[in-house]
Tab-separated table of C-alpha atoms and ligand atoms in Angstrom:
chain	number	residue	atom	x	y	z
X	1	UNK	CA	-20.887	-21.617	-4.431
X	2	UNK	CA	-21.048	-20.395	-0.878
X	3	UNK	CA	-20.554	-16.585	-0.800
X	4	UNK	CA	-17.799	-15.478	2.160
X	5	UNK	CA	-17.359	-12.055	3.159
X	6	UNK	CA	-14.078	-10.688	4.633
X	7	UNK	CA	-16.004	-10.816	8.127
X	8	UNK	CA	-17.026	-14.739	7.813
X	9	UNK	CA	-13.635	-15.187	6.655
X	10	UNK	CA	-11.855	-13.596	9.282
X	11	UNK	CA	-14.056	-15.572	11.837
X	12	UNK	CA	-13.105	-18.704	10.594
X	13	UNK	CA	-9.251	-17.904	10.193
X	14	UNK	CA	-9.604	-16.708	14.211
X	15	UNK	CA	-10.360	-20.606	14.977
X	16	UNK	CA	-6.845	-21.303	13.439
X	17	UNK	CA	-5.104	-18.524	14.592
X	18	UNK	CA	-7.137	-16.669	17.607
X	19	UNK	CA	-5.212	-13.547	17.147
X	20	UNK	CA	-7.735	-11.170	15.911
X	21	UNK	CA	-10.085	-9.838	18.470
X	22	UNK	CA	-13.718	-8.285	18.229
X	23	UNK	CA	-11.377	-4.829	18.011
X	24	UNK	CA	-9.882	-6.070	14.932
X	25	UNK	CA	-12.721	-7.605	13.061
X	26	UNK	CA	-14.464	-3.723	13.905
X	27	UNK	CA	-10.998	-1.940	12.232
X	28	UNK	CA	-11.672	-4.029	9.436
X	29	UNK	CA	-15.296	-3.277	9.118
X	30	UNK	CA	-15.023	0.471	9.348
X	31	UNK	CA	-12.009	0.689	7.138
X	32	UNK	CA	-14.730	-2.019	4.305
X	33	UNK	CA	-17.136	1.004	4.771
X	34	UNK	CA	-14.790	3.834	4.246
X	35	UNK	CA	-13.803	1.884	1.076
X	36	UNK	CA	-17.148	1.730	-0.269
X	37	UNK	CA	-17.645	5.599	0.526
X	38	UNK	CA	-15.221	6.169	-1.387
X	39	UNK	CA	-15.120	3.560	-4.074
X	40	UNK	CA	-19.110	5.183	-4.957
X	41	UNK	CA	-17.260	8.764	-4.718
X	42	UNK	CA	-14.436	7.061	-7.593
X	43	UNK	CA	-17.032	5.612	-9.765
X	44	UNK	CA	-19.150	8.629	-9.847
X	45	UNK	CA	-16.465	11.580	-9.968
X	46	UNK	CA	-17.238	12.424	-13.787
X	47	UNK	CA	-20.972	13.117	-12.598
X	48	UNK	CA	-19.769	15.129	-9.264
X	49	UNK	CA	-17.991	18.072	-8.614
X	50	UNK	CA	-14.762	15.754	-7.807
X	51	UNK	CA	-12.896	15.903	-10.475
X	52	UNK	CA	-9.470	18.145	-10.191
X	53	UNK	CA	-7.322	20.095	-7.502
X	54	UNK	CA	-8.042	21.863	-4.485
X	55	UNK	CA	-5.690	24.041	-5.233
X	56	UNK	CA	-3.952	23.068	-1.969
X	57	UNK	CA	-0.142	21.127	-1.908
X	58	UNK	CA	-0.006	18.212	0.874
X	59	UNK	CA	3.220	17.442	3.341
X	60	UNK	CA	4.927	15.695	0.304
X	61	UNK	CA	4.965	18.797	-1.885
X	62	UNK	CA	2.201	17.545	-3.918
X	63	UNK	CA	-0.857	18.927	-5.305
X	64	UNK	CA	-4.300	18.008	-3.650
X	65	UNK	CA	-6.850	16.685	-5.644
X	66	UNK	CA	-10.344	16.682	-4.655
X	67	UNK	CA	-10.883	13.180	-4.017
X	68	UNK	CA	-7.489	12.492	-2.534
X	69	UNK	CA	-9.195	15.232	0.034
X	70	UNK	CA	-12.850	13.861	0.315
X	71	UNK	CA	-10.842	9.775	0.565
X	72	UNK	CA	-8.816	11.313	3.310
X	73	UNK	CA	-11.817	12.969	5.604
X	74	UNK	CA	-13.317	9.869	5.215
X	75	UNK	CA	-11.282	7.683	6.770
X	76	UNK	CA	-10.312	10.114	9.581
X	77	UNK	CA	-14.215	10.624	10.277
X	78	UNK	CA	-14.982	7.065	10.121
X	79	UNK	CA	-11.856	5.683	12.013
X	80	UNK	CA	-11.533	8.169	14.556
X	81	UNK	CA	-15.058	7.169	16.102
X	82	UNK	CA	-14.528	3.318	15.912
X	83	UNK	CA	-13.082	3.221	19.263
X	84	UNK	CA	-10.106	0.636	18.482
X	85	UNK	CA	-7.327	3.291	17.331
X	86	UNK	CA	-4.932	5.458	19.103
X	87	UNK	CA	-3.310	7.196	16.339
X	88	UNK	CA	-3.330	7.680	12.706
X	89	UNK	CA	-1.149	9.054	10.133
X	90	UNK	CA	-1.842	10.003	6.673
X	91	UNK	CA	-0.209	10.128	3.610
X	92	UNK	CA	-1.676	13.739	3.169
X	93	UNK	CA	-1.776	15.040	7.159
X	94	UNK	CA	2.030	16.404	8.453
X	95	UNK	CA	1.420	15.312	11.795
X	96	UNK	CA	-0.066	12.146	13.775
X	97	UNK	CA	-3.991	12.641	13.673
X	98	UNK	CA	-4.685	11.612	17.273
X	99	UNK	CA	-7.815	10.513	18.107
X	100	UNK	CA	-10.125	13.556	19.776
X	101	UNK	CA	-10.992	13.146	23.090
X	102	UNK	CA	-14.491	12.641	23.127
X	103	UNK	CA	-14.180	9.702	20.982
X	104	UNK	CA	-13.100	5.852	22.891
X	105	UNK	CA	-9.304	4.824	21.866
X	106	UNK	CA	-7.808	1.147	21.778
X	107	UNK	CA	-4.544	0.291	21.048
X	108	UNK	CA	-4.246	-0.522	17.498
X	109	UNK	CA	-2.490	2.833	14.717
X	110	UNK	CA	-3.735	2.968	11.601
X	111	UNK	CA	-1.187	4.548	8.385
X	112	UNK	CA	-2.802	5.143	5.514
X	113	UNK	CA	-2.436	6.384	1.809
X	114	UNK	CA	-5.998	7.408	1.385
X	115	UNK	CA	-6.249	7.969	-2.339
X	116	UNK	CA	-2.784	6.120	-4.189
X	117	UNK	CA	-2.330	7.481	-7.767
X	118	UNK	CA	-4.299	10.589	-7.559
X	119	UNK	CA	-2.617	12.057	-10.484
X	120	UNK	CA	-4.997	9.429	-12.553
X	121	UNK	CA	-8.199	10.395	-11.389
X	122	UNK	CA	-9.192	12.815	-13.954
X	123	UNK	CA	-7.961	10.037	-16.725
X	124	UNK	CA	-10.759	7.416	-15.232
X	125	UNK	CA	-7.532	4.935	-14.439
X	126	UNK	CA	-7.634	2.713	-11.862
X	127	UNK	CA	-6.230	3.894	-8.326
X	128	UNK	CA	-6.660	2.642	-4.857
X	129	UNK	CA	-6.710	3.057	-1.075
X	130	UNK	CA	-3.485	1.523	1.156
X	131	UNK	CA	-3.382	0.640	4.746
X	132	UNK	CA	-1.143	-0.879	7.282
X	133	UNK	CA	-1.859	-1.285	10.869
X	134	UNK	CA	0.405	-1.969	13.868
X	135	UNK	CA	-0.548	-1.706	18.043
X	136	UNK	CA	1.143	0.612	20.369
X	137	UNK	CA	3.574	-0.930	22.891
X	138	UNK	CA	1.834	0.098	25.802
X	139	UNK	CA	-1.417	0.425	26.404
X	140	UNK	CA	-2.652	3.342	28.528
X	141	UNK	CA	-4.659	6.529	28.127
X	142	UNK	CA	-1.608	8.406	27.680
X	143	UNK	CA	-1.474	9.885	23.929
X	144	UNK	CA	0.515	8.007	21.892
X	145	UNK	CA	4.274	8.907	21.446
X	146	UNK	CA	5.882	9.405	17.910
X	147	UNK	CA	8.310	6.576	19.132
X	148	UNK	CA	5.450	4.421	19.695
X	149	UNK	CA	3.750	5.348	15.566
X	150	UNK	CA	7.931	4.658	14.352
X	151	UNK	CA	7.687	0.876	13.816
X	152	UNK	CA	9.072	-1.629	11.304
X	153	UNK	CA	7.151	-2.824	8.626
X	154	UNK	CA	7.456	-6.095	10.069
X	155	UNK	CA	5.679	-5.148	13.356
X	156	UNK	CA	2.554	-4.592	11.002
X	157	UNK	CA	-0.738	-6.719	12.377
X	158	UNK	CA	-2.187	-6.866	9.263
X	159	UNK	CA	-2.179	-4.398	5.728
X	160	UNK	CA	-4.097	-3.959	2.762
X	161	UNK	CA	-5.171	-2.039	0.042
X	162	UNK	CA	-8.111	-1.472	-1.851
X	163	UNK	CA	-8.279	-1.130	-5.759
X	164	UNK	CA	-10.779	1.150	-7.562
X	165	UNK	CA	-10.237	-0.682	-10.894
X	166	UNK	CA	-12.626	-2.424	-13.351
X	167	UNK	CA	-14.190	-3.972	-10.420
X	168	UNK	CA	-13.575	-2.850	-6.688
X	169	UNK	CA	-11.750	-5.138	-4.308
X	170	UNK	CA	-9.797	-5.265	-0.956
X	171	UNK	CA	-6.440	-7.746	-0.525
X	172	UNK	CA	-5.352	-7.846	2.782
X	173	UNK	CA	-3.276	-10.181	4.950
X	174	UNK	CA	-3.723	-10.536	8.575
X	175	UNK	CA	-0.017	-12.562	8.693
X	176	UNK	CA	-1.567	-15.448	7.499
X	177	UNK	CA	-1.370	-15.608	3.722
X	178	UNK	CA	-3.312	-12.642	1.318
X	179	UNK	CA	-6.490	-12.885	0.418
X	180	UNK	CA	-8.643	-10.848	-2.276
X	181	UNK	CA	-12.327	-9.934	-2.190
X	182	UNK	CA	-14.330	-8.421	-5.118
X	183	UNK	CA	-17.074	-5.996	-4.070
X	184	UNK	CA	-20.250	-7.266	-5.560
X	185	UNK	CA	-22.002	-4.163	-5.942
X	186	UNK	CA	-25.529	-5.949	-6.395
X	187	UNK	CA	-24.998	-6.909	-2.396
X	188	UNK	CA	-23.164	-4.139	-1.245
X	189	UNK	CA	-20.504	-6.418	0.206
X	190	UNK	CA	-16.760	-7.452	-0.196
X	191	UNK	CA	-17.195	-11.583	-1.683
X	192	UNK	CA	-14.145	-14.172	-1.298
X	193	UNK	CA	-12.740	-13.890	-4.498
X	194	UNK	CA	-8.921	-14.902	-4.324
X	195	UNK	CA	-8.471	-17.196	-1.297
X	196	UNK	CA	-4.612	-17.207	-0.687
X	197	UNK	CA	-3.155	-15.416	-3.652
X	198	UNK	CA	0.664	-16.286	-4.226
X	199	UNK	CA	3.230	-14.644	-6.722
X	200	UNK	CA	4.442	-16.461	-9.308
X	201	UNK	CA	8.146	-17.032	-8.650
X	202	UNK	CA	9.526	-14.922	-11.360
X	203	UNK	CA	7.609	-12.349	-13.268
X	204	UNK	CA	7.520	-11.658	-17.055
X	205	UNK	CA	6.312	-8.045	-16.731
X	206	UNK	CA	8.696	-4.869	-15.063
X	207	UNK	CA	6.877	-1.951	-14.112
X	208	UNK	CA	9.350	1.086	-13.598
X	209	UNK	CA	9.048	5.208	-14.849
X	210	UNK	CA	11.834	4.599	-17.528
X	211	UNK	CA	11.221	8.335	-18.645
X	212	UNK	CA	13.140	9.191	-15.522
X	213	UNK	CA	16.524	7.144	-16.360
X	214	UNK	CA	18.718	9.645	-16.673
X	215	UNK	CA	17.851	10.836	-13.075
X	216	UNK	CA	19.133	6.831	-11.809
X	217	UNK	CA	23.217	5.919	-11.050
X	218	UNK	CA	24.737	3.607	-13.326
X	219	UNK	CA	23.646	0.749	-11.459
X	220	UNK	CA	20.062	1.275	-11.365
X	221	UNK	CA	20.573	1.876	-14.900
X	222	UNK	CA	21.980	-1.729	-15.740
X	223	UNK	CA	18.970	-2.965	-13.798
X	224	UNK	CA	16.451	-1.715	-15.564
X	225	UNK	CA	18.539	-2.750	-18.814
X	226	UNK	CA	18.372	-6.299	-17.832
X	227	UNK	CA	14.805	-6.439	-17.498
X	228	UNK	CA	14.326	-4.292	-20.994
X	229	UNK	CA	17.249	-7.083	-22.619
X	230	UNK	CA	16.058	-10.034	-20.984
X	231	UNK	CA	15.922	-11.575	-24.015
X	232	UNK	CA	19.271	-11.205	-25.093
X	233	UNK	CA	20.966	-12.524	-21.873
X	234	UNK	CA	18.236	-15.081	-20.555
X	235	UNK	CA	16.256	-15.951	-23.699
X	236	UNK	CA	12.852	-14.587	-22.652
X	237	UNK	CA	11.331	-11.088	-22.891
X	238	UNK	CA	10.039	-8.816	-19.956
X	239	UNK	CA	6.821	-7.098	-20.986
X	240	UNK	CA	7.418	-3.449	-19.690
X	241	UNK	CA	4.111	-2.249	-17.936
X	242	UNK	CA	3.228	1.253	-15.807
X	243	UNK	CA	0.124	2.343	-14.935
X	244	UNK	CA	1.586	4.757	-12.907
X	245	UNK	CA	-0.563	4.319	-9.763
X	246	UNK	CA	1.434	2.013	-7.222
X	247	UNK	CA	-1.930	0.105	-6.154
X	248	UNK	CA	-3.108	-0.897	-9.779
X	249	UNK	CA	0.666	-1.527	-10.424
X	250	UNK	CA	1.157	-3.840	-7.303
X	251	UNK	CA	-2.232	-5.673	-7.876
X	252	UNK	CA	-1.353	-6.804	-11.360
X	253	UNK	CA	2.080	-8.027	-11.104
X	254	UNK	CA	0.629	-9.604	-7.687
X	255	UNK	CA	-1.491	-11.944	-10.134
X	256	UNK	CA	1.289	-12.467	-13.188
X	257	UNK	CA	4.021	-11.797	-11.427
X	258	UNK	CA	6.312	-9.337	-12.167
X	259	UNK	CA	8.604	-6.629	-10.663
X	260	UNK	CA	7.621	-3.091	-9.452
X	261	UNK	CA	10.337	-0.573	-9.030
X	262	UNK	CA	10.622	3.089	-7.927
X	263	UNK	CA	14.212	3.674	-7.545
X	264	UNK	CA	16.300	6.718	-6.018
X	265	UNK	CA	16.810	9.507	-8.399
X	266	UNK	CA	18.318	12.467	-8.671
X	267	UNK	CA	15.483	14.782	-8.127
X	268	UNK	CA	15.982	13.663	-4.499
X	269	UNK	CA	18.777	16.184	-3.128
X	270	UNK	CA	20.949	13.423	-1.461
X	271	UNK	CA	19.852	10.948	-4.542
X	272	UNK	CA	19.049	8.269	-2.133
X	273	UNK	CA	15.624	8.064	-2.264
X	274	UNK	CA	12.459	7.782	-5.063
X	275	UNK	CA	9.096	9.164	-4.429
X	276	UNK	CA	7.696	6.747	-2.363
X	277	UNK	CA	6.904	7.021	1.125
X	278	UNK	CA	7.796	4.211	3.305
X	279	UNK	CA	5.074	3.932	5.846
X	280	UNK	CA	1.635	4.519	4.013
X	281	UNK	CA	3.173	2.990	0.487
X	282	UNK	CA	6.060	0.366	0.639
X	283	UNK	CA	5.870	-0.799	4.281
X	284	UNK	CA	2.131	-2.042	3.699
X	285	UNK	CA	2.660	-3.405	0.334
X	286	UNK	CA	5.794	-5.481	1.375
X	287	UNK	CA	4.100	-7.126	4.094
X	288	UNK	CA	1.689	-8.108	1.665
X	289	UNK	CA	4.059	-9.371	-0.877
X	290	UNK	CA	5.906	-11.199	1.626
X	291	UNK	CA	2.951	-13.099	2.703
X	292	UNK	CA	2.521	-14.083	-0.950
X	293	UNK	CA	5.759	-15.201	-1.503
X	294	UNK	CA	7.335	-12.539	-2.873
X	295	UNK	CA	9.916	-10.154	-1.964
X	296	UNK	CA	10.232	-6.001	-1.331
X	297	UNK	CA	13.547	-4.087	-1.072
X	298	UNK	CA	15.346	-0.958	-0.937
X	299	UNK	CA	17.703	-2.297	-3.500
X	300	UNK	CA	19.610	-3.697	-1.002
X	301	UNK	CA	18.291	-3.969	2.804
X	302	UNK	CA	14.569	-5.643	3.189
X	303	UNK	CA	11.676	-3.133	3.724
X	304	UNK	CA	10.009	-4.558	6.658
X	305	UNK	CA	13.182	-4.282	8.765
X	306	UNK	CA	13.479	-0.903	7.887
X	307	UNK	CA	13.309	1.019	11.531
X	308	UNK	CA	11.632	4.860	10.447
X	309	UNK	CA	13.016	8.383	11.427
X	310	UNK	CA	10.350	10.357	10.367
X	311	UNK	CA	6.797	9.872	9.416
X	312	UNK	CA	6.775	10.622	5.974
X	313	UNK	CA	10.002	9.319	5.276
X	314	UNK	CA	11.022	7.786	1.252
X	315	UNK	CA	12.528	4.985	0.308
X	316	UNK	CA	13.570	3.429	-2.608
X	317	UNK	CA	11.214	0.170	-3.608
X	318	UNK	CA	11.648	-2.937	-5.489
X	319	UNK	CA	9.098	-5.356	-5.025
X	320	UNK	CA	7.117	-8.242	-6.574
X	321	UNK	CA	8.337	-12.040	-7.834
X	322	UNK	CA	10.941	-13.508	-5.592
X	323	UNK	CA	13.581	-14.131	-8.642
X	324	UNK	CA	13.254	-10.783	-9.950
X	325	UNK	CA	13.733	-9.036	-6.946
X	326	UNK	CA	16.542	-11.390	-6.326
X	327	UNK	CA	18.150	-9.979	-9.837
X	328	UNK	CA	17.992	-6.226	-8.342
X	329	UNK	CA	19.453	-7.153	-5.317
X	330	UNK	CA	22.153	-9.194	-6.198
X	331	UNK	CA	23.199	-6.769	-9.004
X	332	UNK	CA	23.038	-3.918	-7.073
X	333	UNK	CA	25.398	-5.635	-4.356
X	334	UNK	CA	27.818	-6.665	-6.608
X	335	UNK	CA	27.773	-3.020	-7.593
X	336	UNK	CA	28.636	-1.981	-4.130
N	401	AHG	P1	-0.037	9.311	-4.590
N	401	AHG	O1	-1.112	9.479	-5.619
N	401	AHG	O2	-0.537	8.659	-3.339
N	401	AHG	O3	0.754	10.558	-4.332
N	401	AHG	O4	1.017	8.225	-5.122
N	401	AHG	C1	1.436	8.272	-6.446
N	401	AHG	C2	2.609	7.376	-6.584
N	401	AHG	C3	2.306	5.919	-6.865
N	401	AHG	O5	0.981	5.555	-6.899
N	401	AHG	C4	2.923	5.675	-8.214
N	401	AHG	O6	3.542	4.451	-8.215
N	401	AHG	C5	3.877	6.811	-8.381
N	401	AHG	O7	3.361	7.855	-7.647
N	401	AHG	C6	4.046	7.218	-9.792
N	401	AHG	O8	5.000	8.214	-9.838
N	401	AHG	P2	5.624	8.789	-11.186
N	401	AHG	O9	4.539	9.585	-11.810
N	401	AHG	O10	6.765	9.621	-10.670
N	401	AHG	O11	6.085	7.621	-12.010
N	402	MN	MN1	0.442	6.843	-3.028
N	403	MN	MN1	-2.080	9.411	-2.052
C-alpha cells in the first residue's frame, strides 16, 4: 500500500479544491512538528522530570501541570517563527499572544488547547493537542484587533486535534471531509490512516461526568436519563463511557459513534455554562464533527454560529452522532 502523509495528501486535495496555499501547507507542517515534540515529551514523561504541577493556576482557574506548560511553549516557539500567523490564543495564555516583531506575520490565527485533559497525565491516559484556525479580515501590518481573533466557529479554515493515545495521530479537516493519520514512529511521519472518517448516525455509547448530576436543571437531568434508560424506552442500551479528557473522548465516539456532553452546571455562578471553553475546545471539535456528519450544540443553538464575547469564553457542549444530538436538542426545546 502506498504510504500518504498529511503533506501529499493535502497536495492532492489542493487540485480539487485550490484553497490551501504554500502558507497553509507550512501551518500544517509546523503545527505536525510541534505535535511530535510533544507527543516524545507524553510518551516519555514517567522517565523525565514532567510529571505533576507547576504550582502555577492558568486564566481558567486551573492548576498548571508541567507538560500542559512545556506543550504550550512549544507551540508558541514553533508557530510564532513560521511566518504565516498574526495572532494566537491559548487555552492557558489570558491575552492574544501576538506575534513579536522580529518574526514575519501572514494572515492566518491560530487557537489552541495545547495539552487537553491534563488532569490525566500523571495516570498515563490518553490526552491530546486541539487546534482551530481562522484568517483575519484584513490583511495589513497593523496588529491584529480582538474583533478580528472573535470569530464563529464556522469561519474556521480548517481544525484538528492530535491524540496522544495508544498510538499518536492527527484528524483534521480542511472543510473538505476529516481525515486521520497515525504517526508511524519507525518513519517519524504522520501516515494516511482514516481517509474520510464519518460518524455513525446514532451512537450506542454517551460520554457525560454523571458524578456531577445534581449540579444539572431538571432537564439536563432527563437527558442524561434517556441515554442511561435507553433500553427501557427504545429497546437498546447506551454503553456509558468517560475518559475524562475531551480529545480521547471525541476521538472514540468519532469512530463508534456516540454522544459527548458537558452540560451547564451549577458550579457556574449564572448556571449557564459547563467547563468547556468555546474557542480552543468546542468550536474546533464541532467543525470537525460537522464535516463528519455529525452534529455539536449548546443544547439548543449550533456551536459554529456561536459569535464570541470574550476569548476564553464557556459553553455548554453536546456533540457527536447526528440522532443523538438530535435527542438533546429536541428534548431540551420542548423543555423550553
Ligand atoms: P484541559 O485539560 O485542557 O483543562 O481540559 C480538560 C477538560 C476536557 O478534556 C474534559 O472533557 C473535561 O475537562 C473533563 O472535566 P471533568 O473532570 O469536570 O469531567
Ligand atoms: Mn482542554
Ligand atoms: Mn488544556
Amino acid at each position: 500500500m502506498r504510504q500518504v502523509t498529511v503533506v501529499e495528501h493535502l497536495l492532492l486535495r489542493q487540485k480539487e479544491r485550490p484553497l490551501a496555499s504554500g502558507r497553509f501547507t507550512r501551518l500544517l507542517n509546523e503545527l505536525i512538528l510541534s505535535a511530535k515534540i510533544i507527543g516524545r515529551e507524553v510518551s516519555r514523561a514517567g522517565l523525565l522530570d514532567v510529571l505533576g504541577g507547576t504550582g502555577e493556576v492558568n486564566v481558567q482557574g486551573e492548576m498548571v501541570q508541567k507538560l500542559d506548560d512545556f506543550a504550550n511553549r512549544v507551540i508558541i516557539r514553533r508557530m510564532e517563527r513560521a511566518g504565516v500567523l498574526c495572532a494566537m490564543v491559548s487555552e492557558e495564555n489570558a491575552d492574544v499572544i501576538e506575534i513579536p516583531r522580529q518574526f514575519p506575520t501572514g494572515d492566518y490565527i491560530l487557537i489552541f488547547d495545547p495539552l487537553d485533559g491534563s488532569a490525566n497525565i500523571d495516570a498515563n491516559v490518553s490526552i491530546g493537542t486541539i487546534f482551530g484556525i481562522y484568517r483575519r479580515s484584513s490583511f495589513n501590518d497593523e496588529s491584529v484587533s480582538i474583533s478580528e481573533i472573535l470569530q464563529k466557529g464556522s469561519n474556521q479554515v480548517a481544525a484538528g486535534y492530535i491524540i496522544y493515545g495508544s498510538s499518536t495521530m492527527l484528524v483534521y479537516t480542511a472543510g473538505s471531509g476529516v481525515h486521520g493519520f497515525t504517526l508511524d514512529p519507525s518513519v517519524g511521519e504522520f501516515l494516511l490512516s482514516h481517509p474520510d472518517i464519518k460518524i455513525p448516525e446514532q451512537g450506542k455509547i454517551y460520554s457525560v461526568n454523571e458524578g456531577y448530576a445534581s449540579y444539572w436543571d431538571t432537564a439536563t437531568q432527563k437527558i442524561v436519563e434517556t441515554f442511561r434508560n435507553s433500553h427501557a424506552s427504545h429497546g437498546r442500551s447506551y454503553s456509558l463511557r468517560y475518559i475524562g479528557s475531551l480529545v480521547s473522548d471525541f476521538h472514540r465516539n468519532l469512530i463508534y459513534g456516540g454522544i459527548f456532553m458537558y452540560p451547564a452546571d451549577a458550579r457556574d455562578p449564572k448556571k449557564t455554562t459547563g467547563k468547556l471553553r468555546l474557542m480552543c475546545e468546542a468550536a474546533p471539535m464541532a467543525f470537525i464533527v460537522e464535516q463528519a456528519g455529525g452534529m455539536a450544540i449548546d443544547g439548543i443553538r449550533r456551536i459554529l454560529d456561536i459569535e464570541p464575547t470574550e476569548l476564553h469564553q464557556r459553553v455548554p457542549l453536546f456533540i457527536g452522532s447526528k440522532a443523538d444530538v438530535e435527542t438533546v436538542q429536541k428534548m431540551y426545546s420542548d423543555f423550553a
